[in-house]
Coordinates of C-alpha atoms in Angstrom, one line a residue:
M135 CA 46.7 -36.3 12.9
N136 CA 44.3 -39.1 14.2
A137 CA 41.5 -36.8 15.8
E138 CA 38.4 -38.5 15.3
R139 CA 36.3 -36.6 11.8
N140 CA 33.1 -36.8 10.6
F141 CA 32.5 -37.1 6.7
P142 CA 29.4 -36.7 4.8
D143 CA 27.4 -39.5 3.0
W144 CA 29.3 -39.3 -0.5
Q145 CA 26.6 -40.9 -2.3
E146 CA 24.3 -38.6 -1.0
L147 CA 26.5 -35.8 -1.3
Y148 CA 27.2 -36.4 -5.3
R149 CA 23.5 -37.3 -6.0
T150 CA 22.3 -33.6 -4.5
T151 CA 25.0 -31.1 -5.2
P152 CA 25.7 -29.5 -8.3
N153 CA 29.7 -30.4 -8.8
E154 CA 30.5 -26.8 -9.1
S155 CA 29.4 -26.4 -5.7
L156 CA 31.8 -28.7 -4.1
P157 CA 34.8 -26.9 -2.1
W158 CA 37.3 -29.3 -4.0
Y159 CA 35.6 -28.8 -7.8
H160 CA 38.7 -27.4 -9.8
E161 CA 37.7 -27.4 -14.0
R162 CA 41.6 -27.6 -15.2
L163 CA 44.5 -30.0 -14.2
D164 CA 45.7 -29.6 -10.4
A165 CA 48.8 -27.1 -10.6
D166 CA 50.7 -29.3 -8.6
L167 CA 49.9 -32.5 -10.6
E168 CA 50.9 -30.4 -14.2
Q169 CA 54.4 -29.4 -12.7
A170 CA 54.8 -32.9 -11.2
L171 CA 54.1 -34.8 -14.5
E172 CA 56.6 -32.1 -16.1
R173 CA 59.4 -32.5 -13.5
W174 CA 59.1 -36.0 -13.5
H175 CA 58.7 -36.5 -17.7
V176 CA 55.4 -38.5 -17.5
A177 CA 53.5 -37.6 -20.7
S178 CA 52.1 -41.1 -21.1
G179 CA 50.6 -44.0 -20.0
R180 CA 47.5 -45.4 -17.9
A181 CA 46.4 -43.4 -15.2
L182 CA 44.0 -43.7 -12.4
D183 CA 42.3 -40.7 -10.8
L184 CA 41.5 -42.3 -7.4
G185 CA 38.6 -40.1 -5.8
T186 CA 37.6 -38.8 -9.1
G187 CA 34.7 -37.0 -7.8
P188 CA 33.4 -34.7 -10.3
G189 CA 35.6 -36.3 -12.9
T190 CA 37.6 -33.1 -14.1
Q191 CA 41.2 -34.4 -13.3
A192 CA 40.4 -37.6 -15.4
L193 CA 39.1 -35.6 -18.1
A194 CA 42.3 -33.2 -18.1
L195 CA 44.7 -36.3 -18.1
A196 CA 42.8 -37.8 -20.9
G197 CA 43.4 -34.3 -22.8
R198 CA 47.2 -34.7 -22.0
G199 CA 46.8 -37.9 -24.1
F200 CA 46.6 -40.5 -20.7
E201 CA 44.4 -43.7 -21.0
V202 CA 42.5 -42.8 -17.9
T203 CA 40.3 -44.8 -15.4
G204 CA 38.5 -42.5 -12.7
S205 CA 37.2 -44.8 -9.7
D206 CA 34.9 -43.3 -6.8
L207 CA 33.0 -44.9 -4.3
S208 CA 29.8 -43.0 -5.0
H209 CA 27.8 -44.2 -7.8
A210 CA 26.5 -40.8 -8.1
A211 CA 29.7 -39.0 -8.9
V212 CA 30.7 -42.0 -11.2
E213 CA 27.2 -41.2 -13.1
K214 CA 27.9 -37.8 -13.4
A215 CA 31.3 -37.8 -14.3
A216 CA 30.5 -40.5 -17.0
A217 CA 28.1 -37.9 -18.2
L218 CA 30.5 -35.1 -18.4
A219 CA 32.7 -37.1 -20.8
A220 CA 30.3 -38.3 -23.0
E221 CA 28.9 -34.7 -23.3
R222 CA 32.5 -33.2 -24.2
G223 CA 33.3 -36.3 -25.9
A224 CA 36.1 -37.5 -23.8
S225 CA 37.3 -41.1 -23.5
V226 CA 37.8 -41.8 -19.7
R227 CA 36.4 -45.0 -18.1
F228 CA 34.6 -44.3 -15.0
V229 CA 34.0 -47.2 -12.5
Q230 CA 32.4 -47.4 -8.9
D231 CA 35.1 -49.0 -6.6
D232 CA 36.1 -48.5 -2.6
I233 CA 39.6 -48.5 -2.3
L234 CA 39.8 -50.0 0.8
D235 CA 38.1 -53.3 -1.2
S236 CA 39.6 -52.7 -4.4
R237 CA 38.1 -54.8 -7.5
L238 CA 40.9 -53.0 -9.9
A239 CA 43.1 -55.5 -11.2
E240 CA 45.0 -53.5 -13.5
R241 CA 48.5 -51.6 -12.8
F242 CA 48.6 -47.8 -13.8
D243 CA 51.9 -46.1 -14.8
V244 CA 50.0 -42.6 -13.4
V245 CA 48.0 -42.8 -10.0
F246 CA 46.8 -39.5 -8.9
D247 CA 44.8 -39.1 -5.5
R248 CA 43.5 -35.5 -4.9
G249 CA 41.2 -36.1 -1.7
C250 CA 40.4 -39.9 -1.0
F251 CA 43.6 -40.7 1.3
H252 CA 42.9 -37.9 3.8
C253 CA 39.1 -39.0 4.3
L254 CA 40.1 -42.8 5.6
P255 CA 40.1 -43.9 9.0
P256 CA 43.4 -43.6 10.4
E257 CA 43.6 -47.7 10.9
R258 CA 43.0 -48.6 7.5
R259 CA 46.0 -46.1 6.2
A260 CA 48.2 -49.1 5.9
D261 CA 45.4 -51.1 3.8
Y262 CA 45.7 -48.2 1.4
A263 CA 49.3 -48.2 1.2
R264 CA 49.3 -51.9 0.2
T265 CA 46.6 -51.7 -2.2
L266 CA 48.5 -48.6 -3.7
G267 CA 51.5 -50.9 -3.9
R268 CA 49.5 -53.3 -5.9
L269 CA 47.9 -50.7 -8.3
V270 CA 51.2 -48.6 -9.2
A271 CA 53.0 -50.4 -12.0
P272 CA 56.8 -50.7 -11.5
G273 CA 58.6 -47.8 -12.7
G274 CA 55.3 -45.8 -12.4
M275 CA 54.5 -42.6 -10.2
F276 CA 51.9 -42.1 -7.5
F277 CA 50.9 -38.3 -6.9
L278 CA 49.0 -37.7 -3.6
K279 CA 47.8 -34.3 -2.6
C280 CA 46.1 -34.2 1.0
F281 CA 45.4 -31.6 3.7
S282 CA 48.7 -30.2 5.5
V283 CA 49.1 -30.0 9.6
L284 CA 49.3 -26.3 8.8
E285 CA 45.7 -25.6 7.6
P286 CA 44.2 -23.9 10.6
W287 CA 40.2 -25.0 9.9
D288 CA 39.7 -27.3 12.7
G289 CA 36.9 -29.4 10.3
G290 CA 37.2 -31.5 7.2
P291 CA 39.7 -34.1 6.3
Y292 CA 42.7 -35.4 8.3
R293 CA 46.0 -33.5 8.4
F294 CA 49.5 -34.8 7.4
S295 CA 52.8 -33.8 8.1
P296 CA 55.7 -34.9 5.7
E297 CA 57.0 -37.2 8.5
D298 CA 53.4 -38.9 8.6
I299 CA 53.5 -39.1 4.8
R300 CA 56.8 -41.3 5.4
E301 CA 55.5 -43.5 7.9
V302 CA 52.5 -44.5 6.3
F303 CA 54.0 -44.9 2.5
G304 CA 57.9 -45.6 3.3
E305 CA 57.6 -49.4 3.3
R306 CA 56.4 -49.7 -0.1
F307 CA 57.1 -46.4 -1.7
E308 CA 60.1 -44.1 -2.1
V309 CA 59.0 -40.6 -1.1
L310 CA 60.6 -38.5 -4.1
S311 CA 59.1 -35.2 -2.9
V312 CA 57.0 -33.4 -0.4
H313 CA 55.8 -29.8 -0.7
E314 CA 53.3 -27.6 1.0
T315 CA 50.8 -26.0 -1.3
V316 CA 47.0 -25.3 -1.3
Y317 CA 43.8 -26.7 -2.9
Q318 CA 42.4 -24.7 -5.7
G319 CA 38.7 -25.0 -5.3
T320 CA 35.6 -23.1 -4.7
L321 CA 36.5 -22.0 -1.4
D322 CA 37.8 -17.9 -0.8
S323 CA 40.4 -19.2 1.5
L324 CA 42.4 -22.0 -0.3
P325 CA 42.7 -24.9 2.0
R326 CA 46.6 -25.9 2.9
A327 CA 47.7 -29.0 1.5
L328 CA 50.7 -31.4 0.8
F329 CA 51.4 -32.8 -2.7
V330 CA 53.5 -35.7 -2.6
A331 CA 55.3 -37.5 -5.3
L332 CA 56.2 -41.6 -4.8
K333 CA 57.4 -44.4 -6.6
P334 CA 57.5 -47.9 -5.8
R335 CA 60.5 -49.8 -3.9

């Protein structure tokens, strides 16, 4: 879980790489999120796409009627996502924000993290959980997708087991469900993932 990982310069990555070439690029709403929204009867409200990257998930949520904010550490990612939204006539607010020093002041009915948490330094996970506890509105839902310990590739993001998730988030969130799945994207072999549904305690 805590082996040292090296991650790209996110600003440079998004500045120089076409969105469609990113391993995690997925045009449609993430299938696990789609099923979770139906399972937990979440159909509207304010949504945060945390680590929005290409912005596709934010746009898909907006297409379902959510009032969406997409945030990312990378200015380049935010600029490209905003341009895509403008091109498609979608109403989404994109902001540059560091979740470990977040300037977001509002609370959200839905927060979705499809790839931010599992890139954070292990020593900052408690800070992340604390911030999410502030951002998720009472009665809201937090949906998290991250690499699973079952993923055999030894590079890339940190891996997590269901027990790890409960250890990181259990103080502030009730873990409603954890299931094994995959990351839809551009890779031939889809990485193994966990999809987690949580609600504030």
